[in-house]
CSV table of C-alpha atoms and ligand atoms in Angstrom, one decimal:
chain,number,residue,atom,x,y,z
A,1,MET,CA,29.1,1.6,-29.2
A,2,ARG,CA,25.5,0.4,-29.1
A,3,THR,CA,23.3,2.5,-26.9
A,4,TYR,CA,20.3,0.2,-27.0
A,5,LYS,CA,20.3,-2.2,-24.1
A,6,THR,CA,18.0,-5.1,-23.1
A,7,SER,CA,16.5,-5.6,-19.7
A,8,GLU,CA,19.0,-8.3,-19.1
A,9,GLN,CA,22.0,-6.1,-20.0
A,10,LEU,CA,20.7,-3.3,-17.9
A,11,PHE,CA,20.1,-5.5,-14.9
A,12,GLU,CA,23.7,-6.9,-15.1
A,13,GLN,CA,25.1,-3.4,-15.4
A,14,SER,CA,22.9,-2.0,-12.7
A,15,LYS,CA,24.1,-4.6,-10.3
A,16,ASN,CA,27.6,-3.0,-10.5
A,17,VAL,CA,26.3,0.3,-9.0
A,18,ILE,CA,23.0,-0.5,-7.2
A,19,PRO,CA,22.6,-3.3,-4.6
A,20,GLY,CA,20.9,-6.1,-6.5
A,21,GLY,CA,20.4,-3.8,-9.4
A,22,VAL,CA,17.2,-2.3,-8.0
A,23,ASN,CA,16.1,0.5,-5.7
A,24,SER,CA,13.5,-1.6,-3.8
A,25,PRO,CA,14.0,-5.3,-3.3
A,26,VAL,CA,10.8,-6.7,-4.7
A,27,ARG,CA,11.8,-5.2,-8.1
A,28,ALA,CA,14.6,-7.8,-8.5
A,29,PHE,CA,12.0,-10.6,-9.3
A,30,LEU,CA,14.0,-12.9,-7.0
A,31,ALA,CA,10.8,-14.5,-5.6
A,32,VAL,CA,9.6,-15.5,-9.1
A,33,LYS,CA,13.1,-16.5,-10.5
A,34,ARG,CA,13.0,-14.2,-13.5
A,35,THR,CA,15.1,-11.2,-14.8
A,36,PRO,CA,13.3,-8.0,-14.0
A,37,VAL,CA,11.9,-6.1,-17.0
A,38,PHE,CA,13.3,-2.6,-17.2
A,39,ILE,CA,10.5,-0.1,-17.9
A,40,HIS,CA,10.8,2.3,-20.8
A,41,HIS,CA,7.5,4.1,-20.4
A,42,ALA,CA,3.8,3.6,-19.5
A,43,LYS,CA,0.5,4.9,-20.6
A,44,GLY,CA,-3.0,4.2,-19.3
A,45,SER,CA,-3.2,0.5,-18.4
A,46,HIS,CA,-0.1,-0.4,-20.4
A,47,ILE,CA,3.6,-0.6,-19.4
A,48,TYR,CA,6.3,-1.0,-22.0
A,49,ASP,CA,9.8,-2.4,-21.3
A,50,VAL,CA,13.1,-1.6,-23.0
A,51,ASP,CA,12.9,-4.8,-24.9
A,52,GLY,CA,9.9,-3.6,-26.8
A,53,ASN,CA,7.3,-5.7,-24.9
A,54,ASP,CA,3.9,-4.3,-24.1
A,55,TYR,CA,2.1,-5.5,-20.9
A,56,ILE,CA,-1.2,-4.8,-19.3
A,57,ASP,CA,-0.1,-3.6,-16.0
A,58,TYR,CA,-1.7,-4.7,-12.7
A,59,VAL,CA,1.0,-3.4,-10.4
A,60,GLY,CA,0.3,0.3,-11.0
A,61,SER,CA,3.5,1.3,-9.3
A,62,TRP,CA,2.2,-0.6,-6.2
A,63,GLY,CA,-0.8,1.5,-5.7
A,64,PRO,CA,-0.6,5.1,-7.0
A,65,GLY,CA,-1.8,4.3,-10.5
A,66,ILE,CA,-5.6,4.3,-9.9
A,67,LEU,CA,-6.2,6.6,-12.9
A,68,GLY,CA,-3.7,4.6,-15.0
A,69,HIS,CA,-0.3,5.8,-16.1
A,70,ALA,CA,0.5,9.3,-17.4
A,71,HIS,CA,-3.1,10.6,-17.2
A,72,GLU,CA,-3.2,13.5,-19.7
A,73,GLU,CA,-4.8,16.0,-17.2
A,74,VAL,CA,-2.3,15.1,-14.4
A,75,ILE,CA,0.7,15.4,-16.8
A,76,GLU,CA,-0.6,18.7,-18.1
A,77,GLU,CA,-0.8,20.2,-14.6
A,78,VAL,CA,2.6,18.8,-13.6
A,79,GLN,CA,4.1,20.3,-16.7
A,80,LYS,CA,2.8,23.7,-15.9
A,81,ALA,CA,3.9,23.4,-12.3
A,82,VAL,CA,7.5,22.5,-13.1
A,83,TYR,CA,8.1,25.8,-14.8
A,84,ASP,CA,7.2,27.6,-11.6
A,85,GLY,CA,10.1,25.9,-9.8
A,86,LEU,CA,10.7,22.4,-8.5
A,87,THR,CA,11.0,23.2,-4.8
A,88,PHE,CA,11.0,26.2,-2.5
A,89,GLY,CA,11.2,24.9,1.0
A,90,ALA,CA,8.6,27.5,1.9
A,91,PRO,CA,4.8,27.2,2.2
A,92,THR,CA,2.5,27.3,-0.9
A,93,LYS,CA,-1.2,27.7,-1.6
A,94,LYS,CA,-1.2,24.2,-3.2
A,95,GLU,CA,-0.3,22.6,0.1
A,96,TYR,CA,-3.2,24.3,1.7
A,97,GLN,CA,-5.5,23.3,-1.2
A,98,LEU,CA,-4.4,19.6,-1.0
A,99,ALA,CA,-4.8,19.6,2.8
A,100,GLU,CA,-8.4,21.0,2.4
A,101,MET,CA,-9.2,18.3,-0.1
A,102,ILE,CA,-7.9,15.6,2.1
A,103,HIS,CA,-9.8,16.9,5.1
A,104,GLU,CA,-13.0,17.0,3.0
A,105,ALA,CA,-12.4,13.4,1.8
A,106,ILE,CA,-11.3,12.0,5.2
A,107,PRO,CA,-12.9,14.2,7.9
A,108,SER,CA,-10.9,12.5,10.8
A,109,MET,CA,-7.8,14.2,9.3
A,110,GLU,CA,-8.4,17.6,10.9
A,111,LEU,CA,-4.8,18.6,11.0
A,112,MET,CA,-2.1,17.0,8.8
A,113,ARG,CA,1.5,17.1,7.7
A,114,MET,CA,2.9,16.3,4.2
A,115,VAL,CA,6.0,14.2,3.9
A,116,SER,CA,7.7,12.4,1.0
A,117,SER,CA,7.1,8.7,1.6
A,118,GLY,CA,4.8,6.3,3.3
A,119,THR,CA,7.7,5.2,5.5
A,120,GLU,CA,8.1,8.7,6.7
A,121,ALA,CA,4.4,9.3,7.3
A,122,VAL,CA,4.1,6.1,9.4
A,123,MET,CA,7.3,6.8,11.4
A,124,SER,CA,6.0,10.4,12.1
A,125,ALA,CA,2.5,9.3,13.1
A,126,ILE,CA,4.0,6.8,15.6
A,127,ARG,CA,6.2,9.6,17.0
A,128,VAL,CA,3.0,11.7,17.4
A,129,ALA,CA,1.2,8.9,19.1
A,130,ARG,CA,4.0,8.4,21.6
A,131,GLY,CA,4.4,12.1,22.2
A,132,TYR,CA,0.7,12.6,22.8
A,133,THR,CA,0.1,9.6,25.0
A,134,LYS,CA,3.6,9.8,26.7
A,135,ARG,CA,3.8,6.0,26.2
A,136,ASP,CA,6.5,4.0,24.4
A,137,MET,CA,5.0,0.7,23.3
A,138,ILE,CA,3.2,0.1,20.0
A,139,VAL,CA,1.3,-2.8,18.6
A,140,LYS,CA,1.5,-3.9,15.0
A,141,PHE,CA,0.2,-7.0,13.2
A,142,LYS,CA,2.2,-9.8,11.7
A,143,GLY,CA,2.1,-9.5,7.9
A,144,CYS,CA,1.2,-5.8,7.9
A,145,TYR,CA,3.8,-3.6,6.3
A,146,HIS,CA,4.3,0.0,7.4
A,147,GLY,CA,7.5,1.1,5.6
A,148,HIS,CA,11.1,0.4,6.6
A,149,SER,CA,11.7,2.4,9.7
A,150,ASP,CA,13.7,0.6,12.4
A,151,GLY,CA,11.0,0.0,15.0
A,152,LEU,CA,8.7,-1.6,12.4
A,153,LEU,CA,11.1,-4.0,10.8
A,154,VAL,CA,10.3,-6.7,13.3
A,155,LYS,CA,9.3,-10.3,13.7
A,156,ALA,CA,7.9,-12.1,16.7
A,157,GLY,CA,10.3,-12.9,19.6
A,158,SER,CA,10.7,-16.5,20.8
A,159,ALA,CA,8.0,-16.3,23.6
A,160,ALA,CA,4.5,-15.1,23.0
A,161,LEU,CA,3.7,-11.7,24.3
A,162,THR,CA,7.3,-10.6,24.5
A,163,SER,CA,8.5,-7.7,22.4
A,164,ALA,CA,9.5,-8.1,18.8
A,165,VAL,CA,13.0,-8.7,17.5
A,166,PRO,CA,14.6,-7.1,14.4
A,167,ASP,CA,13.7,-8.6,11.1
A,168,SER,CA,16.5,-6.9,9.3
A,169,ALA,CA,20.2,-6.7,9.9
A,170,GLY,CA,21.3,-3.3,11.0
A,171,VAL,CA,18.4,-2.7,13.4
A,172,PRO,CA,19.5,-2.7,17.0
A,173,ARG,CA,17.6,-4.9,19.4
A,174,SER,CA,16.8,-1.9,21.5
A,175,TYR,CA,14.9,-0.2,18.6
A,176,THR,CA,12.3,-3.0,18.5
A,177,GLU,CA,11.8,-3.8,22.1
A,178,ASN,CA,8.8,-1.4,22.3
A,179,THR,CA,7.1,-3.1,19.4
A,180,LEU,CA,4.5,-5.8,20.2
A,181,ILE,CA,3.2,-8.1,17.5
A,182,ALA,CA,-0.4,-9.3,17.3
A,183,LEU,CA,-2.2,-11.5,14.8
A,184,TYR,CA,-4.4,-10.0,12.1
A,185,ASN,CA,-8.1,-10.8,12.6
A,186,ASP,CA,-7.3,-12.4,16.0
A,187,LYS,CA,-9.0,-10.3,18.7
A,188,ASP,CA,-7.6,-12.6,21.5
A,189,SER,CA,-4.0,-11.9,20.5
A,190,VAL,CA,-4.7,-8.2,20.8
A,191,ARG,CA,-6.7,-8.6,24.1
A,192,GLU,CA,-3.8,-10.6,25.7
A,193,ILE,CA,-1.3,-7.9,24.8
A,194,PHE,CA,-3.5,-5.2,26.2
A,195,GLU,CA,-4.2,-7.1,29.4
A,196,GLN,CA,-0.5,-7.3,30.0
A,197,TYR,CA,0.8,-3.9,28.6
A,198,GLY,CA,-2.3,-1.8,28.0
A,199,GLU,CA,-1.3,1.2,30.1
A,200,LYS,CA,2.0,1.4,28.3
A,201,ILE,CA,0.7,1.2,24.8
A,202,ALA,CA,0.8,4.4,22.7
A,203,CYS,CA,-1.0,3.0,19.7
A,204,ILE,CA,-2.1,0.2,17.5
A,205,ILE,CA,-1.0,0.6,13.9
A,206,VAL,CA,-2.9,-1.5,11.3
A,207,GLU,CA,-3.6,-1.7,7.6
A,208,PRO,CA,-7.4,-1.6,7.6
A,209,VAL,CA,-7.2,-4.0,4.6
A,210,ALA,CA,-3.9,-5.8,4.8
A,211,ALA,CA,-2.4,-5.4,1.3
A,212,ASN,CA,1.2,-6.4,1.9
A,213,MET,CA,0.7,-10.1,2.5
A,214,GLY,CA,-1.4,-10.4,-0.7
A,215,VAL,CA,-4.8,-9.0,0.2
A,216,VAL,CA,-6.4,-9.9,3.6
A,217,LEU,CA,-9.7,-8.4,4.5
A,218,PRO,CA,-10.6,-7.4,8.0
A,219,GLN,CA,-13.3,-9.8,9.4
A,220,ASP,CA,-16.5,-8.5,10.6
A,221,GLY,CA,-16.0,-6.6,13.8
A,222,PHE,CA,-12.2,-6.7,13.8
A,223,LEU,CA,-11.6,-3.0,13.1
A,224,GLU,CA,-14.5,-2.0,15.5
A,225,PHE,CA,-12.8,-4.1,18.1
A,226,LEU,CA,-9.5,-2.3,17.6
A,227,ARG,CA,-11.3,1.0,18.0
A,228,GLU,CA,-12.9,-0.2,21.3
A,229,ILE,CA,-9.9,-1.6,22.9
A,230,THR,CA,-7.7,1.4,22.1
A,231,ASN,CA,-10.4,3.7,23.6
A,232,GLN,CA,-10.6,1.5,26.6
A,233,TYR,CA,-6.9,1.8,27.4
A,234,GLY,CA,-6.3,5.4,26.3
A,235,SER,CA,-4.2,4.3,23.3
A,236,LEU,CA,-4.5,5.7,19.8
A,237,LEU,CA,-5.6,3.8,16.7
A,238,ILE,CA,-3.6,4.5,13.6
A,239,PHE,CA,-4.9,3.4,10.2
A,240,ASP,CA,-2.1,3.0,7.7
A,241,GLU,CA,-4.1,3.9,4.6
A,242,VAL,CA,-1.1,4.3,2.4
A,243,ILE,CA,-2.7,1.8,0.0
A,244,THR,CA,-6.4,2.0,0.9
A,245,GLY,CA,-6.6,5.8,1.0
A,246,PHE,CA,-8.5,7.0,-2.1
A,247,ARG,CA,-8.5,3.4,-3.4
A,248,LEU,CA,-11.2,1.6,-1.4
A,249,SER,CA,-13.4,4.6,-1.6
A,250,TYR,CA,-12.7,8.3,-1.9
A,251,GLY,CA,-12.7,8.4,1.9
A,252,GLY,CA,-10.5,5.4,2.2
A,253,ALA,CA,-11.0,2.3,4.3
A,254,GLN,CA,-12.4,4.3,7.2
A,255,GLN,CA,-15.3,5.4,5.1
A,256,TYR,CA,-15.7,2.0,3.6
A,257,TYR,CA,-15.8,0.2,7.0
A,258,LYS,CA,-17.2,3.1,9.0
A,259,VAL,CA,-14.5,3.0,11.7
A,260,THR,CA,-12.7,6.2,12.6
A,261,PRO,CA,-9.1,6.1,13.7
A,262,ASP,CA,-7.3,8.8,15.7
A,263,LEU,CA,-4.5,9.1,13.1
A,264,THR,CA,-4.2,8.2,9.4
A,265,THR,CA,-1.3,7.8,7.1
A,266,LEU,CA,-1.7,8.3,3.3
A,267,GLY,CA,0.7,7.7,0.5
A,268,LYS,CA,0.7,6.3,-3.0
A,269,ILE,CA,-2.5,7.7,-4.6
A,270,VAL,CA,-2.3,11.0,-2.7
A,271,GLY,CA,0.8,12.0,-4.6
A,272,GLY,CA,-0.6,11.0,-8.0
A,273,GLY,CA,2.6,9.2,-8.8
A,274,MET,CA,5.0,11.7,-7.3
A,275,PRO,CA,6.8,11.2,-4.0
A,276,MET,CA,4.3,12.5,-1.4
A,277,ALA,CA,2.7,11.1,1.7
A,278,VAL,CA,0.6,12.6,4.5
A,279,TYR,CA,-0.1,11.9,8.2
A,280,GLY,CA,-2.8,13.5,10.2
A,281,GLY,CA,-5.7,13.1,12.5
A,282,LYS,CA,-7.5,14.7,15.4
A,283,ARG,CA,-6.6,18.3,15.9
A,284,GLU,CA,-5.8,17.9,19.6
A,285,ILE,CA,-3.5,15.0,18.9
A,286,MET,CA,-1.7,16.6,15.9
A,287,GLU,CA,-1.2,19.8,17.9
A,288,VAL,CA,1.8,18.1,19.5
A,289,VAL,CA,3.7,18.5,16.2
A,290,SER,CA,6.4,21.1,16.1
A,291,PRO,CA,6.2,24.1,15.9
A,292,LEU,CA,3.0,23.9,17.9
A,293,GLY,CA,4.2,21.2,20.2
A,294,GLY,CA,7.2,19.2,21.2
A,295,VAL,CA,7.2,16.4,18.6
A,296,TYR,CA,9.8,17.2,16.1
A,297,GLN,CA,9.3,16.4,12.4
A,298,ALA,CA,10.5,18.2,9.3
A,299,GLY,CA,11.4,17.8,5.6
A,300,THR,CA,13.3,19.7,3.0
A,301,LEU,CA,11.0,18.5,0.2
A,302,SER,CA,7.8,18.1,2.2
A,303,GLY,CA,4.7,19.5,0.5
A,304,ASN,CA,6.8,19.7,-2.8
A,305,PRO,CA,5.0,21.9,-5.3
A,306,VAL,CA,5.1,19.4,-8.2
A,307,ALA,CA,4.0,16.5,-6.0
A,308,THR,CA,1.1,18.5,-4.5
A,309,THR,CA,0.1,19.5,-8.0
A,310,ALA,CA,-0.1,15.8,-9.1
A,311,GLY,CA,-2.0,15.0,-5.9
A,312,ILE,CA,-4.5,17.7,-6.3
A,313,LYS,CA,-5.3,16.9,-9.9
A,314,THR,CA,-5.6,13.2,-9.1
A,315,LEU,CA,-8.0,13.8,-6.2
A,316,GLU,CA,-10.0,16.2,-8.3
A,317,LEU,CA,-10.4,13.6,-11.0
A,318,LEU,CA,-11.5,11.0,-8.5
A,319,LYS,CA,-13.8,13.3,-6.7
A,320,SER,CA,-15.5,14.5,-9.9
A,321,ASN,CA,-16.5,11.0,-10.8
A,322,LEU,CA,-17.1,8.9,-7.7
A,323,GLY,CA,-18.8,6.3,-9.8
A,324,ILE,CA,-15.3,5.1,-10.8
A,325,TYR,CA,-15.1,3.2,-7.5
A,326,ASP,CA,-18.0,0.9,-8.5
A,327,GLU,CA,-16.6,0.7,-12.0
A,328,ILE,CA,-13.1,-0.5,-11.0
A,329,GLU,CA,-14.6,-2.8,-8.3
A,330,GLU,CA,-16.7,-4.4,-11.1
A,331,LYS,CA,-13.7,-5.0,-13.3
A,332,THR,CA,-11.8,-6.4,-10.3
A,333,ARG,CA,-14.6,-8.9,-9.6
A,334,CYS,CA,-14.4,-10.2,-13.1
A,335,LEU,CA,-10.8,-11.0,-12.6
A,336,ALA,CA,-11.6,-12.6,-9.2
A,337,GLU,CA,-14.2,-14.8,-10.9
A,338,ALA,CA,-11.8,-15.9,-13.6
A,339,MET,CA,-9.2,-16.9,-10.9
A,340,LYS,CA,-11.8,-19.0,-9.1
A,341,GLU,CA,-13.0,-20.6,-12.4
A,342,ALA,CA,-9.4,-21.4,-13.3
A,343,GLY,CA,-9.0,-23.2,-10.0
A,344,ARG,CA,-12.2,-25.1,-10.5
A,345,ARG,CA,-11.2,-26.2,-14.1
A,346,LYS,CA,-7.8,-27.4,-12.9
A,347,GLY,CA,-9.2,-28.9,-9.7
A,348,GLU,CA,-6.7,-26.8,-7.9
A,349,PRO,CA,-7.2,-25.2,-4.5
A,350,VAL,CA,-7.3,-21.4,-4.9
A,351,GLN,CA,-8.3,-18.7,-2.6
A,352,VAL,CA,-9.3,-15.4,-4.0
A,353,ASN,CA,-9.4,-12.3,-1.8
A,354,GLN,CA,-10.9,-9.1,-3.2
A,355,VAL,CA,-12.2,-5.8,-2.0
A,356,GLY,CA,-12.7,-2.8,-4.2
A,357,SER,CA,-9.9,-2.7,-6.7
A,358,LEU,CA,-7.5,-4.8,-4.6
A,359,LEU,CA,-7.2,-8.5,-5.5
A,360,CYS,CA,-5.0,-11.5,-4.7
A,361,CYS,CA,-5.0,-15.1,-5.5
A,362,TYR,CA,-3.4,-17.7,-3.2
A,363,PHE,CA,-2.7,-21.3,-4.1
A,364,THR,CA,-3.9,-23.0,-0.9
A,365,GLU,CA,-6.8,-25.1,0.6
A,366,GLN,CA,-7.0,-22.7,3.5
A,367,GLN,CA,-9.1,-19.5,3.7
A,368,VAL,CA,-6.6,-16.7,4.0
A,369,ASN,CA,-7.5,-14.4,6.9
A,370,ASP,CA,-4.0,-13.8,8.3
A,371,TYR,CA,-0.3,-14.1,7.8
A,372,GLN,CA,-0.3,-17.8,8.5
A,373,GLY,CA,-2.9,-18.4,5.9
A,374,ALA,CA,-1.1,-16.2,3.4
A,375,THR,CA,2.1,-18.1,3.8
A,376,SER,CA,0.4,-21.4,3.3
A,377,SER,CA,0.2,-20.6,-0.4
A,378,ASP,CA,2.3,-22.7,-2.8
A,379,LEU,CA,5.0,-20.2,-3.8
A,380,ASP,CA,6.3,-22.4,-6.7
A,381,ARG,CA,2.8,-22.3,-8.1
A,382,TYR,CA,2.7,-18.5,-7.8
A,383,THR,CA,6.0,-18.5,-9.7
A,384,SER,CA,4.5,-20.5,-12.6
A,385,TYR,CA,1.4,-18.4,-12.6
A,386,PHE,CA,3.5,-15.2,-12.7
A,387,GLY,CA,5.6,-16.6,-15.5
A,388,HIS,CA,2.5,-17.5,-17.5
A,389,MET,CA,1.0,-14.1,-17.1
A,390,LEU,CA,4.2,-12.2,-17.9
A,391,ASP,CA,4.9,-14.4,-21.0
A,392,HIS,CA,1.3,-13.5,-22.2
A,393,GLY,CA,1.8,-9.8,-21.7
A,394,ILE,CA,0.2,-9.4,-18.3
A,395,TYR,CA,2.4,-7.7,-15.7
A,396,ILE,CA,1.4,-8.7,-12.1
A,397,ALA,CA,3.3,-8.4,-8.9
A,398,PRO,CA,6.5,-10.5,-8.9
A,399,SER,CA,5.6,-11.8,-5.4
A,400,GLN,CA,2.8,-13.7,-3.8
A,401,PHE,CA,2.6,-11.2,-1.0
A,402,GLU,CA,1.5,-8.2,-3.0
A,403,ALA,CA,-1.9,-7.0,-4.2
A,404,MET,CA,-3.1,-6.8,-7.8
A,405,PHE,CA,-4.2,-3.2,-8.5
A,406,VAL,CA,-6.9,-2.5,-11.0
A,407,SER,CA,-7.2,1.0,-12.5
A,408,LEU,CA,-9.7,3.2,-14.2
A,409,ALA,CA,-7.7,2.9,-17.4
A,410,HIS,CA,-8.2,-0.9,-17.7
A,411,THR,CA,-10.8,-1.4,-20.5
A,412,LYS,CA,-13.5,-4.1,-20.5
A,413,GLU,CA,-11.6,-5.7,-23.4
A,414,GLU,CA,-8.3,-5.7,-21.5
A,415,ILE,CA,-10.0,-7.2,-18.4
A,416,GLN,CA,-11.6,-9.9,-20.6
A,417,LYS,CA,-8.2,-10.6,-22.3
A,418,THR,CA,-6.6,-10.9,-18.8
A,419,CYS,CA,-9.4,-13.3,-17.7
A,420,ASP,CA,-8.8,-15.5,-20.8
A,421,ILE,CA,-5.1,-15.7,-20.0
A,422,ILE,CA,-5.8,-16.6,-16.4
A,423,LEU,CA,-8.1,-19.4,-17.7
A,424,GLN,CA,-5.5,-20.7,-20.2
A,425,GLN,CA,-3.1,-21.7,-17.4
B,1,PLP,C1,3.9,1.2,0.6
B,1,PLP,C2,3.4,1.2,2.0
B,1,PLP,C3,4.1,1.9,3.0
B,1,PLP,C4,5.5,2.6,2.7
B,1,PLP,O1,5.4,3.6,1.8
B,1,PLP,P1,6.7,4.1,1.0
B,1,PLP,O2,6.3,5.2,0.2
B,1,PLP,O3,7.1,2.9,0.1
B,1,PLP,O4,7.7,4.4,2.0
B,1,PLP,C5,3.6,2.0,4.2
B,1,PLP,N1,2.5,1.4,4.5
B,1,PLP,C6,1.8,0.7,3.6
B,1,PLP,C7,0.5,0.1,4.0
B,1,PLP,C8,2.2,0.6,2.3
B,1,PLP,O5,1.6,-0.2,1.4
């Protein structure tokens, strides 16, 4: 029997035992009509598939990989940590150390809890907001993603200003009726909701930079407006910084845009590639969490010693060299310029949204400031762009509605090579 298998063979076999052959839907490459590549290993800016191909990776595991893959110093610390035990279900010094580091980086997170996924962090933060305000309704924005908990898998109902309806089978209607949907960058849509339901709204949850519909930047004053209107109605403002935390700046989007939320969720980078996420905020609010208060939340693997080790080392490396944020932004800008130039050369409408090391290119005439703009992109064109990049050894997101992530490990030469391939389309 041959033990070596190609991506195609592995995909076929995986489908027998895993729904769609993957453990998260986007990995199936359905949107781009290709067979997913099965990864063998990754190092620095490169990812290698089981077929022997070598790609420059701009997915970075969807965000955690800001230092590049398998960073020597992180791996070394993790290796040491595993010998001390994989999980204890009891408190450790490392959890305290990581919490202190997070608090120092993001001062609004005075009290925080560690959990194992972004989904769990957001779900818990919303429970805290409801428990603290004693209100049930929440506001989210169309096109923002906050994990797959029931109340957040929603789409707009038929009439404006009514509560949302499930956007996934298996979610009861009653689980989404307290979720209201506003439009990103549209203050009026938020104002209208608050005029009608303001006193019942526990919180607004928002991605301060929307990075799950491609990349959509907040327009001037939008985040400030959310801060003001939540203050006015006694609702809380939650920044879902699962992507932006430690990516936009060491202090996340709240430092970058100078708007302070009541609660923040972190994930991805904070675990340095291990399953780890965090939610936290103002002391007075977070004191509702059990065992201090009546909001229950728990986790067998929460604050896992190996995950906290990877998180601590990753944050240490970022903190000891804050210049890297300018460095990766500069590299990202080069890629953005190449995308714009490619559009000009082909006489093709292209919109390029970029902030820090987050980047996305849309094939549309329209400026992309919201979900409607994002969905105006020509998805067949994205598919051909994706195929061109993959076939030339550049691994980008297999979906229009995801960000391109640049890391510290991408060299100038690799960025240049990527630009050349973008221009060859
Ligand atoms: C990835 C993501 C989540 C969900 O995190 P998981 O670890 O995948 O559960 C939540 N919010 C945002 C903004 C994300 O990008």
